[in-house]
Amino acid sequence: MALPLMPKATAVWLIDNTKLTFDQIARFCGLHVLEVKGIADGEVAIGIVGLDPVANGQLGPNEIERCEKDPSGDLKLLAPTVPLQRHKTKGAKYTPVSKRQDRPDAIAWLLKYHPEVQTAQIQKLLGTTKATIDRVKNHTHPNHANIKPRDPVYLGICSQMELDRVLLLAAKRKQNKEKRDAREARAVSRAETAPAEAPAAEPAGDSEN
């Protein structure tokens, strides 16, 4: 699968200049739909200038018009430019020193927009510690006053593919938990509404003469 050049800048332009749905823009740009919504709300990709995919030959105007009329349609890239990166390493993630000061912002972004992501997943994705995550979550971080939720991909701490993998896993885990909770609730409901067993009849006592 190929992505347009500068996916987030392209998403900014599509949001500002088309009637495409967030889902369509997310699929075309390889972003999570909540990120696209965040861009539209001015909370993600702040300061990124939109990149016109029509002007640079990646999309035709007829293609945009087709998908505007069909919300289920997928935009087709004219010239694949940026292949998705493969996941190359396992284990602890190394974060460059220059990016470490941005990690609290990335942690705050995940806690705000993706609370379903587990602490262990955030640790691995951002190369941080549980203690740091807890301090950001509890507003006890030494730099709390200056922390602003910012997209870790935009900050360069992780790739879009790495983030998507974590979000997909968290979404599946949340869905499975909801299914388990629903099954348990149904079981409790059935138990509460089941007819109570009739009490056993007491043996008749000896009749008095």
XYZ file of C-alpha atoms in Angstrom:
209
model
C 0.000 0.000 0.000
C 1.298 3.476 -0.884
C 0.629 6.793 0.793
C 0.509 10.301 -0.624
C 3.483 12.571 -0.149
C 3.337 14.150 3.326
C 0.134 12.386 4.494
C -0.770 14.807 7.287
C -0.272 17.892 5.149
C -2.404 16.222 2.492
C -5.091 15.475 5.083
C -5.090 19.134 6.154
C -5.723 20.210 2.559
C -8.462 17.632 1.969
C -10.269 18.672 5.158
C -10.133 22.350 4.215
C -10.950 22.015 0.526
C -13.247 19.021 0.007
C -16.428 17.431 1.313
C -14.788 14.039 1.815
C -15.601 12.164 5.020
C -13.062 11.712 7.800
C -13.019 7.979 7.030
C -12.173 8.578 3.379
C -9.378 11.001 4.235
C -8.038 8.650 6.918
C -7.912 5.691 4.528
C -6.256 7.685 1.763
C -3.642 9.280 4.014
C -2.971 6.208 6.172
C -4.117 7.977 9.342
C -6.409 6.981 12.176
C -9.869 8.485 11.747
C -9.616 10.121 15.190
C -6.451 11.865 14.061
C -8.280 13.262 11.052
C -11.025 14.493 13.373
C -8.341 16.006 15.596
C -6.875 17.829 12.592
C -10.315 19.186 11.713
C -10.790 20.332 15.327
C -7.414 22.058 15.351
C -5.970 19.747 18.006
C -3.642 17.652 15.816
C -1.070 18.648 13.170
C -1.097 22.230 14.432
C 0.965 24.490 12.207
C 1.135 22.060 9.279
C 0.411 23.770 5.961
C -1.935 21.860 3.675
C -0.420 20.141 0.636
C -2.579 20.078 -2.514
C -2.570 16.487 -3.885
C -4.187 17.685 -7.126
C -1.470 20.240 -7.818
C 1.303 17.700 -7.231
C -0.342 15.073 -9.430
C -1.344 12.556 -6.781
C -5.105 12.986 -7.154
C -7.345 14.015 -9.997
C -10.205 16.476 -9.395
C -12.633 13.949 -10.887
C -11.491 11.386 -8.316
C -12.252 13.767 -5.456
C -15.647 14.587 -6.956
C -16.444 10.883 -7.359
C -15.728 10.146 -3.702
C -17.581 13.228 -2.489
C -20.684 11.801 -4.153
C -20.028 8.315 -2.766
C -19.053 8.395 0.951
C -18.131 4.697 0.786
C -15.702 5.242 -2.089
C -11.926 5.126 -1.695
C -9.636 7.679 -3.285
C -7.120 6.191 -5.709
C -3.595 7.524 -5.649
C -2.299 8.387 -9.117
C 1.392 8.110 -8.298
C 2.420 5.975 -5.290
C 5.245 7.792 -3.546
C 5.727 6.740 0.063
C 5.617 3.011 0.885
C 4.606 2.044 4.387
C 7.614 1.355 6.588
C 8.142 -2.117 7.928
C 8.517 -2.761 11.605
C 12.223 -3.553 11.941
C 13.018 -3.914 15.610
C 11.644 -5.520 18.719
C 12.046 -4.765 22.379
C 12.591 -1.406 24.026
C 12.277 1.604 21.743
C 15.150 4.066 21.590
C 14.113 7.705 21.484
C 16.719 10.268 20.377
C 17.783 12.698 23.086
C 16.401 15.597 21.040
C 12.924 14.020 21.142
C 12.813 12.991 24.791
C 11.620 16.381 26.004
C 8.566 15.944 23.748
C 7.537 12.600 25.230
C 5.267 14.049 27.958
C 3.294 15.808 25.200
C 2.989 12.545 23.283
C 1.909 10.720 26.450
C -0.727 13.378 27.128
C -2.014 13.014 23.555
C -2.458 9.259 23.900
C -4.110 9.583 27.311
C -6.536 12.189 25.969
C -7.450 10.721 22.591
C -6.827 7.009 23.130
C -7.490 6.140 26.796
C -8.018 2.517 25.742
C -4.267 2.117 25.123
C -2.603 0.337 28.030
C 0.309 1.815 29.941
C 2.626 -0.977 28.772
C 1.787 -0.179 25.153
C 2.529 3.517 25.663
C 5.842 2.613 27.302
C 6.928 0.526 24.338
C 5.635 2.892 21.662
C 7.204 6.039 23.111
C 10.208 4.523 24.860
C 9.151 5.917 28.222
C 8.517 4.623 31.749
C 5.416 3.806 33.762
C 6.414 6.424 36.331
C 6.509 9.167 33.699
C 3.132 8.105 32.302
C 1.619 8.113 35.799
C 2.981 11.598 36.508
C 1.499 12.959 33.276
C -1.806 11.205 33.998
C -1.968 12.477 37.586
C -0.804 16.014 36.683
C 2.251 15.683 38.915
C 4.897 15.898 36.189
C 7.525 18.581 36.955
C 6.748 20.255 33.625
C 2.974 19.839 33.925
C 2.189 23.504 33.235
C 3.858 23.309 29.818
C 2.581 19.906 28.668
C 0.315 20.046 25.619
C -1.175 16.937 23.963
C 0.689 16.490 20.681
C 0.652 13.696 18.131
C 3.716 11.419 18.609
C 3.952 10.899 14.833
C 4.055 14.652 14.276
C 6.743 14.886 16.969
C 8.781 12.201 15.215
C 8.786 9.845 18.208
C 7.141 6.968 16.331
C 5.940 6.160 12.820
C 2.325 6.221 11.694
C 2.448 2.465 11.181
C 3.698 1.877 14.737
C 0.940 4.071 16.157
C -1.752 2.403 14.057
C -0.594 -1.031 15.196
C -0.933 -0.007 18.857
C -4.350 1.599 18.318
C -5.652 -1.444 16.455
C -4.530 -3.792 19.224
C -6.086 -1.557 21.885
C -9.354 -1.338 19.932
C -9.538 -5.130 19.627
C -8.826 -5.563 23.332
C -11.547 -3.030 24.191
C -14.012 -4.755 21.861
C -13.300 -8.161 23.386
C -13.784 -6.746 26.898
C -17.119 -5.214 25.896
C -18.240 -8.576 24.520
C -17.240 -10.349 27.749
C -19.024 -7.734 29.842
C -22.143 -8.085 27.691
C -22.132 -11.879 28.092
C -21.731 -11.573 31.855
C -24.540 -9.013 32.038
C -26.853 -11.311 30.079
C -25.984 -14.216 32.354
C -26.761 -12.144 35.458
C -30.002 -10.931 33.915
C -31.114 -14.471 33.124
C -30.281 -15.601 36.641
C -32.301 -12.759 38.161
C -35.354 -13.326 35.980
C -35.408 -17.124 36.220
C -38.438 -18.388 38.209
C -37.550 -19.331 41.752
C -37.863 -22.982 42.647
C -40.916 -23.814 44.730
C -39.976 -24.635 48.334
C -40.163 -28.300 49.202
C -43.344 -29.309 51.007
C -42.884 -29.936 54.713
C -43.759 -33.433 55.884
C -47.179 -33.611 57.461
C -47.111 -33.938 61.238
C -49.044 -36.548 63.248
C -52.697 -35.611 63.560
C -54.034 -35.216 67.025
C -57.067 -37.224 68.084
